[in-house]
Tab-separated table of C-alpha atoms and ligand atoms in Angstrom:
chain	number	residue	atom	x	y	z
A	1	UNK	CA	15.565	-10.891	8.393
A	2	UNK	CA	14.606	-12.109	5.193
A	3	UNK	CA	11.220	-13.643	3.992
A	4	UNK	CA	9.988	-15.671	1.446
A	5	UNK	CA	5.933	-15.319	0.812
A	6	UNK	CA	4.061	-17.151	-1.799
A	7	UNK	CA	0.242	-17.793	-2.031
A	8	UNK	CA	-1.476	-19.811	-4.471
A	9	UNK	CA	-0.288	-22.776	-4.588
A	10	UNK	CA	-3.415	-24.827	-5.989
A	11	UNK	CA	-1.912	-27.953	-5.563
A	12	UNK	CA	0.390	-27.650	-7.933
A	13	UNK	CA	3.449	-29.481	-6.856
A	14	UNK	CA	5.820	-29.055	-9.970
A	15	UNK	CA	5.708	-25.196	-9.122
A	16	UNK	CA	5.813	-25.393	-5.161
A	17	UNK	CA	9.143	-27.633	-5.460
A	18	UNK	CA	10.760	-25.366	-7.799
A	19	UNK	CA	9.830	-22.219	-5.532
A	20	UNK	CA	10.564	-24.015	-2.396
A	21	UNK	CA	14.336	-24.731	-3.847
A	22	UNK	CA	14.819	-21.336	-5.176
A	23	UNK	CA	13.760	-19.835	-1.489
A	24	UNK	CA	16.462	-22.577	0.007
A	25	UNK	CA	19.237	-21.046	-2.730
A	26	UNK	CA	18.162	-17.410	-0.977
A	27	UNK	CA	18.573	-18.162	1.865
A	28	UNK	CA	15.365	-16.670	4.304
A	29	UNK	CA	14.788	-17.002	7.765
A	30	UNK	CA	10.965	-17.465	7.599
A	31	UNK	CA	8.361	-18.833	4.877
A	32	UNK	CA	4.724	-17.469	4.510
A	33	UNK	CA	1.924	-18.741	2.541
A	34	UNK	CA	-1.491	-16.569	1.990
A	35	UNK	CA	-3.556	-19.638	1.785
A	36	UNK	CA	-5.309	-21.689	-1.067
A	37	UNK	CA	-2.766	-24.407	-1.130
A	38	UNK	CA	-5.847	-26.621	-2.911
A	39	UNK	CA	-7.900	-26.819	-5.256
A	40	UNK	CA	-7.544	-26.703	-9.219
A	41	UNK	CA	-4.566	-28.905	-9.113
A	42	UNK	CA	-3.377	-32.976	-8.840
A	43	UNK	CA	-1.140	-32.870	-6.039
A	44	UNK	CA	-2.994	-31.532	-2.728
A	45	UNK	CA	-1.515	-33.761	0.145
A	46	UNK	CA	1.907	-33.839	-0.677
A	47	UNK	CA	1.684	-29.449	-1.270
A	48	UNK	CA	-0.462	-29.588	2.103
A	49	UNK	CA	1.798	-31.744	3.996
A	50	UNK	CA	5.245	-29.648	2.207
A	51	UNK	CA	3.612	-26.196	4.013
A	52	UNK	CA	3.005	-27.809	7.159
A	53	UNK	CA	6.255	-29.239	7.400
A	54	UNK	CA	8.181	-25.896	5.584
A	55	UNK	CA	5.715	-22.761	6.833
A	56	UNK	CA	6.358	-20.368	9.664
A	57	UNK	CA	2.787	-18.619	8.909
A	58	UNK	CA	0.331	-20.728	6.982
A	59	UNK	CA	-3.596	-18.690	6.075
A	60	UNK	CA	-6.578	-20.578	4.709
A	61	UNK	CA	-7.761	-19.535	1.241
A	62	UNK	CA	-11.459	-19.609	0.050
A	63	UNK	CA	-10.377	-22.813	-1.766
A	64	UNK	CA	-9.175	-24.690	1.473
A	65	UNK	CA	-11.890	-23.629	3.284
A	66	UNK	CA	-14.692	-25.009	0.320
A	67	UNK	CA	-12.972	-28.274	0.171
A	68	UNK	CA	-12.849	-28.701	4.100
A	69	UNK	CA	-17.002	-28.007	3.704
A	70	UNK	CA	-16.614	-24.921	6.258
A	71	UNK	CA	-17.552	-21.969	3.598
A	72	UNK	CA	-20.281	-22.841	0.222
A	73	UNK	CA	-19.034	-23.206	-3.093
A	74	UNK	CA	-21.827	-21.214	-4.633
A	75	UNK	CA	-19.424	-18.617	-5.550
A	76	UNK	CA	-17.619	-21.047	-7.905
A	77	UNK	CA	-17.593	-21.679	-11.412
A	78	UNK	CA	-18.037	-25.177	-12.856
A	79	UNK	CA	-14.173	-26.041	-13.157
A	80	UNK	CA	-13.756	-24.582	-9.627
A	81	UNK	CA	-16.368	-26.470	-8.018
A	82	UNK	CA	-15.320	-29.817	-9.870
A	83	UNK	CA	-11.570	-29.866	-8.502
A	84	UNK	CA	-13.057	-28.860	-5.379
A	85	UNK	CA	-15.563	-31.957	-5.069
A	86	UNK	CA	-11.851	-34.181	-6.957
A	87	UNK	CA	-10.054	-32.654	-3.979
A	88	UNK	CA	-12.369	-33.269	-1.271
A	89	UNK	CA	-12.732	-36.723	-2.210
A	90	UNK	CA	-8.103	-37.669	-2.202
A	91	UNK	CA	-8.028	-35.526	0.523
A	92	UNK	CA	-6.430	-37.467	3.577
A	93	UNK	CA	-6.820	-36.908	7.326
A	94	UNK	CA	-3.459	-35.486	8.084
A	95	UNK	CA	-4.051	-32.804	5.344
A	96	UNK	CA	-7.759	-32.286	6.290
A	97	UNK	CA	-6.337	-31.920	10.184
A	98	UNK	CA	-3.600	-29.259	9.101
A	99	UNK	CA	-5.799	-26.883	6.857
A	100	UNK	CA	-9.166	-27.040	9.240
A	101	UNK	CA	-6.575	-25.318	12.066
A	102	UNK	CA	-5.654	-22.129	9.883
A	103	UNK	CA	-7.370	-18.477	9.476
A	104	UNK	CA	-7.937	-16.602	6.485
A	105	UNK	CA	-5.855	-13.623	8.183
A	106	UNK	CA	-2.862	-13.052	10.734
A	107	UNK	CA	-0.465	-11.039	12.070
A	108	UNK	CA	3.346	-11.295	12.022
A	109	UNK	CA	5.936	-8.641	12.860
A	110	UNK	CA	5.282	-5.606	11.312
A	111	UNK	CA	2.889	-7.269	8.672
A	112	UNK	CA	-0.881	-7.975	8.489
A	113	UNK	CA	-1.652	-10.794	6.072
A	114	UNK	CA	-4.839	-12.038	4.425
A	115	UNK	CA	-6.091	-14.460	1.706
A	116	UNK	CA	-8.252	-11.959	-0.027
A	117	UNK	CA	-8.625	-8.389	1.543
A	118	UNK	CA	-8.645	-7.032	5.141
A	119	UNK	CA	-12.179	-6.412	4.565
A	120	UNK	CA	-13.013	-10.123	3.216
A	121	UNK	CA	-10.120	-12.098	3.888
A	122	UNK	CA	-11.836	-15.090	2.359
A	123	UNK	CA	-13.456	-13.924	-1.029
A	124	UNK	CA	-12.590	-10.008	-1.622
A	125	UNK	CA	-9.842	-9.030	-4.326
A	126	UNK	CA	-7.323	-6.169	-3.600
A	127	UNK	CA	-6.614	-5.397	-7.216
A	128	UNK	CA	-6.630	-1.985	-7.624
A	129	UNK	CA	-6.159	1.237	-5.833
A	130	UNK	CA	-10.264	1.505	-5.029
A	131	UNK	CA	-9.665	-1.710	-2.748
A	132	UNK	CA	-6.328	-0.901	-2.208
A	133	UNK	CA	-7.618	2.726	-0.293
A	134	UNK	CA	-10.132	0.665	1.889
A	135	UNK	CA	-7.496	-1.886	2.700
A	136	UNK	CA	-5.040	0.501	3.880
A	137	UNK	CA	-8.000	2.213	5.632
A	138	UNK	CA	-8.807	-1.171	7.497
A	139	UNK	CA	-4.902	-1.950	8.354
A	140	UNK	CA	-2.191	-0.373	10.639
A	141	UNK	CA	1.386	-2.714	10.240
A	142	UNK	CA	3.347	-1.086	7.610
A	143	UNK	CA	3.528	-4.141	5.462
A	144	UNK	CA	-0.409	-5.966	4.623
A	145	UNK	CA	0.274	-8.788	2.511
A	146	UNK	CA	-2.755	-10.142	0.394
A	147	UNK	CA	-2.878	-13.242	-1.903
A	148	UNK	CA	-6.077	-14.600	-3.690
A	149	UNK	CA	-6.133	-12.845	-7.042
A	150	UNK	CA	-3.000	-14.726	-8.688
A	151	UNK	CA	-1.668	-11.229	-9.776
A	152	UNK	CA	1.345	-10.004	-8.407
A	153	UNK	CA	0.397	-6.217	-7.343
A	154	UNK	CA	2.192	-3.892	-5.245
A	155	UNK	CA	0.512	-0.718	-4.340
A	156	UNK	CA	2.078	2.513	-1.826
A	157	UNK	CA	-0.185	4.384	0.448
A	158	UNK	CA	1.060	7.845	-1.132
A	159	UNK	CA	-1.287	10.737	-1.719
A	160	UNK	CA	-2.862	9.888	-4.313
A	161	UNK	CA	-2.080	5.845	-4.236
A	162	UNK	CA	0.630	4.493	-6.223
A	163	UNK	CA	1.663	1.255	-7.558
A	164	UNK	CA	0.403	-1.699	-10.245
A	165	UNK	CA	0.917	-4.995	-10.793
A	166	UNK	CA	4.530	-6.168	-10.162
A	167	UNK	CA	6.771	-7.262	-12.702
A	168	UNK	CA	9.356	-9.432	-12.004
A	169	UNK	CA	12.475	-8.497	-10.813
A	170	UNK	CA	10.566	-5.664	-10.015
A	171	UNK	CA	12.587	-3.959	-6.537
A	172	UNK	CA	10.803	-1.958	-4.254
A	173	UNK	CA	13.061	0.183	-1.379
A	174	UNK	CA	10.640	0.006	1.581
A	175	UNK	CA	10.678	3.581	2.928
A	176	UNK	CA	8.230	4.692	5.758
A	177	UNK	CA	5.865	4.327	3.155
A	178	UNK	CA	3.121	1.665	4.304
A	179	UNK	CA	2.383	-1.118	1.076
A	180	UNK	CA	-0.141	-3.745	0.093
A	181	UNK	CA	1.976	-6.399	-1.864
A	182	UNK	CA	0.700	-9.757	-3.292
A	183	UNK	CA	3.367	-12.350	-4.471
A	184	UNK	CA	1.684	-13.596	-7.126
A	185	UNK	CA	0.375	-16.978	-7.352
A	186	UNK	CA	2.874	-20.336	-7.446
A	187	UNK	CA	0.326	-22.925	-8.283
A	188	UNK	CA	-1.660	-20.442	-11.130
A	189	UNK	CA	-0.506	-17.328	-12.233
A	190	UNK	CA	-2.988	-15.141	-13.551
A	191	UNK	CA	-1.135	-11.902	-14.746
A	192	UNK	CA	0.093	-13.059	-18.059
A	193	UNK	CA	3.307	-14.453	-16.994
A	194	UNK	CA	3.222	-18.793	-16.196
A	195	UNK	CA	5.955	-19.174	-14.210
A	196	UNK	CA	5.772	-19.372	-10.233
A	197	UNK	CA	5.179	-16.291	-8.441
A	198	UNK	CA	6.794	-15.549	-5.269
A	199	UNK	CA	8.262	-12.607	-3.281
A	200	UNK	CA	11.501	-12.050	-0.969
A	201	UNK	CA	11.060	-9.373	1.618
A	202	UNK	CA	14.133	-8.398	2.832
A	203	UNK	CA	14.012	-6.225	6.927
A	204	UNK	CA	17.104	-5.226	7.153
A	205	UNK	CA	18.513	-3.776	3.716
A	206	UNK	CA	14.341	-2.675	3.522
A	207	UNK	CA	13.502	-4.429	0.181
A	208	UNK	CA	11.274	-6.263	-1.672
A	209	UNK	CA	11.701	-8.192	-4.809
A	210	UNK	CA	9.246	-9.687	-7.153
A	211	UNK	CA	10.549	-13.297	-8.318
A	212	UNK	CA	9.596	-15.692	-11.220
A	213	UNK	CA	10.520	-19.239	-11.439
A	214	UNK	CA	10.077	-21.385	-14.743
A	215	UNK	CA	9.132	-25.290	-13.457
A	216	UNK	CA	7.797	-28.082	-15.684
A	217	UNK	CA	3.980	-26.940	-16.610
A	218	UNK	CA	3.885	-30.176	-18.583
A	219	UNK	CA	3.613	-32.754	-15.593
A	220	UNK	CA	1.222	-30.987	-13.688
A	221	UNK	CA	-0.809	-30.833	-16.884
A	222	UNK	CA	0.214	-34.538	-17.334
A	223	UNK	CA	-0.990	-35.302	-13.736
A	224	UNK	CA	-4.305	-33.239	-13.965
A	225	UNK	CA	-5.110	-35.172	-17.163
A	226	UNK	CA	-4.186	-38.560	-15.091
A	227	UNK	CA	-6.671	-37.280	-12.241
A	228	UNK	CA	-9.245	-36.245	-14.445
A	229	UNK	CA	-9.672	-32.540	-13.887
A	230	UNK	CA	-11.118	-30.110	-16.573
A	231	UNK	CA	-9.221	-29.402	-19.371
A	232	UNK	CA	-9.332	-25.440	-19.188
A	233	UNK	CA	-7.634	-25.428	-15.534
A	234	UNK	CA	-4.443	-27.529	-16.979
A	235	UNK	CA	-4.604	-25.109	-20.199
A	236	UNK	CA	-4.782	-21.988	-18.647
A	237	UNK	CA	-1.093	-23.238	-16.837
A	238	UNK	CA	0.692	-22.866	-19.648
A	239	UNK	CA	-0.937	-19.162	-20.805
A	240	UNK	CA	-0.799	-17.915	-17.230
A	241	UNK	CA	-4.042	-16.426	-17.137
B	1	ZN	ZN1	-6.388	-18.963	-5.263
């Protein structure tokens, strides 16, 4: 069996087409998205109403969950809490209806999967191997799959931990070896690298594999300008940071 995950997604709907066609030209039996598929970006119903339609295993992110009013948006910054208060306000009732049923955390076959940490699963990072050892501490499935920090990081539950932030292309041979792997983010990478994040796990040959897709930055920056949402969050796009 072959999976796609992505998180991240930030209503970003240049990126999440360009994934969503490069997971078709894989080829993968199930999709799963980590959560935040709002927030920051222009284009949250039609990303919203693409998951619904495309995801096997869909999580609420801290973002969803501020814009749907069910979590406070203390914890923002300015930017953040403006797109949130843009969002809630195009939001429509299908979209509101589909994200107001999900969790911050599941379970699939032999995964766990959170937004942010199995801890937290709404607002904790997993991004290095101090959160990393309390994760895998918290966790049993071989496989705990973690979005949230828009850093693609995979980390090995060796004595002592191993593992780093996840190039791409990077390959990883799953051995018996239990891992904490984040895609990346789609919407608004954060490690350096702008182009979409996503990740193929692959059961049967016992692989994973760290992808990158290039997609036209410049129209969602063109749209976010259209919608009116801060400069710095359609800047930071094209930096990846
Ligand atoms: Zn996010």
């Amino acid at each position: 069996m072959r999976i796609a995950v992505i998180s991240d997604i930030h209503a970003n709907l240049h990126a999440l087409e360009t994934v969503l066609a490069a997971v078709d030209a894989e080829g993968v039996d199930a999709l799963w998205c980590l959560g935040d598929l709002v927030g920051y970006g222009p284009r949250p119903n039609e990303c919203v109403a693409l998951m619904r339609q495309r995801a096997d295993v869909c999580l609420a992110g801290n973002h969803d969950l501020v814009v749907l009013g069910k979590i406070d948006s203390s914890a923002f910054t300015g930017e953040a809490s403006a797109a949130a208060t843009w969002t809630r306000r195009v939001l429509d009732a299908d979209s509101e209806r589909f994200l107001a049923g999900l969790e911050p955390s599941a379970r699939a076959p032999g995964a766990e999967l959170f937004h942010g940490s199995p801890g937290d699963p709404v607002w904790d990072y997993v991004l290095d191997k101090r959160t990393a050892f309390s994760s895998f501490r918290a966790t049993t499935a071989p496989l705990v799959l973690v979005g949230h920090s828009h850093v693609a990081l995979e980390i090995s539950d060796r004595d002592p931990l191993q593992g780093d932030q996840a190039a791409a292309g990077t390959v990883l041979e799953l051995d018996e070896v239990r891992r904490i792997l984040n895609p990346g983010s789609v919407g608004q990478p954060r490690d350096g690298d702008p182009r979409a994040a996503w990740l193929v796990i692959d059961t049967t040959s016992r692989r994973a594999t760290f992808c990158r897709t290039d997609y036209p930055i410049e129209l969602t920056q063109a749209e976010m300008r259209e919608q009116g949402l801060p400069k710095a969050l359609s800047e930071r796009l094209a930096q990846g940071v």
